[in-house]
CSV table of C-alpha atoms and ligand atoms in Angstrom, one decimal:
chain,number,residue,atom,x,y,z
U,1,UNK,CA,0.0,0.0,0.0
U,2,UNK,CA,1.7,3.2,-1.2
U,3,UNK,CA,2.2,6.0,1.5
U,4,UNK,CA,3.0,9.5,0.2
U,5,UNK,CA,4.3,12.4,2.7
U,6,UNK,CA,3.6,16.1,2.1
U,7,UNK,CA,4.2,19.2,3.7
U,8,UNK,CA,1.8,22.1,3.9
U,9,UNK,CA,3.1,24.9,2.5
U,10,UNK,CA,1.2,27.0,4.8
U,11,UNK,CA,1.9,25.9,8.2
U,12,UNK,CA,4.7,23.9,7.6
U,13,UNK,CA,3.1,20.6,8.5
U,14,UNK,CA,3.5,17.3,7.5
U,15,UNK,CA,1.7,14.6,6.7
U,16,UNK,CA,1.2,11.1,5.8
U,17,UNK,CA,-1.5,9.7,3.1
U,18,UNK,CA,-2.4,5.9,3.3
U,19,UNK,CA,-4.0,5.5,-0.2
U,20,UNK,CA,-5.9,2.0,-0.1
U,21,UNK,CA,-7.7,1.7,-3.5
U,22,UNK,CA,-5.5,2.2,-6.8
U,23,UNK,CA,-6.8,4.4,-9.5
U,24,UNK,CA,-8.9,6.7,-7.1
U,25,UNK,CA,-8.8,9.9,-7.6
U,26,UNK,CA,-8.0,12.3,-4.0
U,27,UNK,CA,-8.2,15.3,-2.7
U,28,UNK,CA,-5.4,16.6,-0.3
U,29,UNK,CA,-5.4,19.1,2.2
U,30,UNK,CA,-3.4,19.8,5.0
U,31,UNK,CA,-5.3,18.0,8.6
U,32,UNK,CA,-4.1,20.7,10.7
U,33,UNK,CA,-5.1,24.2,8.6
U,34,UNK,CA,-6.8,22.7,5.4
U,35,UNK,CA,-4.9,24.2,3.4
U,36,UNK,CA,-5.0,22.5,0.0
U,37,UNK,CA,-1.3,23.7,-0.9
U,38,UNK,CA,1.0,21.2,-0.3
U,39,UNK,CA,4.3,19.9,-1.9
U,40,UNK,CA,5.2,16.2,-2.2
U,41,UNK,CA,7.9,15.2,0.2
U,42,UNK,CA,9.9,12.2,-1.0
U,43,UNK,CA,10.3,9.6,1.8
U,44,UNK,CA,13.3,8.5,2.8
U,45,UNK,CA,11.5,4.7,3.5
U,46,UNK,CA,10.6,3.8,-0.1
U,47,UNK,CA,7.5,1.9,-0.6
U,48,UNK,CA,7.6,-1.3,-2.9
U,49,UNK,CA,4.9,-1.8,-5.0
U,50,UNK,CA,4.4,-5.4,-5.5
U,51,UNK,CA,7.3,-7.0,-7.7
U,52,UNK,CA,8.7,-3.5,-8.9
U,53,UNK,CA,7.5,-3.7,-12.9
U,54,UNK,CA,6.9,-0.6,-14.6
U,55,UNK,CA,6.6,2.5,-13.3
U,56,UNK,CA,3.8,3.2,-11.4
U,57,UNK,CA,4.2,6.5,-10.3
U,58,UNK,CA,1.1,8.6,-8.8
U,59,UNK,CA,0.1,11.4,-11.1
U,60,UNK,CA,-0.1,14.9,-9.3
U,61,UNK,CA,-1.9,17.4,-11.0
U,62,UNK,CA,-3.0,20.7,-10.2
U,63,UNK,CA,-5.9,22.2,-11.2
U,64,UNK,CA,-8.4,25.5,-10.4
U,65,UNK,CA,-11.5,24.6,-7.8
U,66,UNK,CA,-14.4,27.3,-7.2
U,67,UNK,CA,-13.1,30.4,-6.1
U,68,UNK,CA,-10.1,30.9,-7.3
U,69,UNK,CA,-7.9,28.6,-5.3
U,70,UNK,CA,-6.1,25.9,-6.7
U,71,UNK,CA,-6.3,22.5,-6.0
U,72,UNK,CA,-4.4,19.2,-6.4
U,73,UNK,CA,-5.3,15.8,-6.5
U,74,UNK,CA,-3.4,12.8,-6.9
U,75,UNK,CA,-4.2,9.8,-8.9
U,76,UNK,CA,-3.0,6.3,-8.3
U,77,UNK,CA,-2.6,4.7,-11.2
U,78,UNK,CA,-3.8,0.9,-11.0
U,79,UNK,CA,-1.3,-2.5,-11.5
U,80,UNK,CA,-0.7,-2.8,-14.7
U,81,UNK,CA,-1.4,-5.5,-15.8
W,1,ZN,ZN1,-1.2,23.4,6.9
């Protein structure tokens, strides 16, 4: 199961994300000020995604929500199979 660290980039915080379905589709924000700007911190523990074939790397993309503010979700791609 593929754990991603962030950090907020407003408060500073970081934080862990347990993704338990592949190919889902999430929303992040920071726990502590919900703050939805965050930056990807790479983890010094790497995960191991079943036996390592082809490069399944989550997808980050950023894109405009209401308002103004922008927004990033994260997909997880699915095993290729
Ligand atoms: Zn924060």
């Amino acid at each position: 199961m593929p754990i991603f660290e962030f950090r907020c980039l407003e408060c500073g915080n970081i934080f862990e994300k347990l993704f338990i379905k592949t190919g889902e589709e999430v929303i992040i924000e920071c726990p502590k000020c919900k703050s939805p700007s965050f930056e990807r911190v790479i983890s010094r523990t790497n995960y191991v995604m079943g036996s390592g074939k082809g490069g399944s790397k989550p997808k980050v993309t950023t894109k405009s929500c209401s308002s103004g503010n922008d927004c990033m979700t994260l997909e997880i791609p699915g095993p290729d199979e």
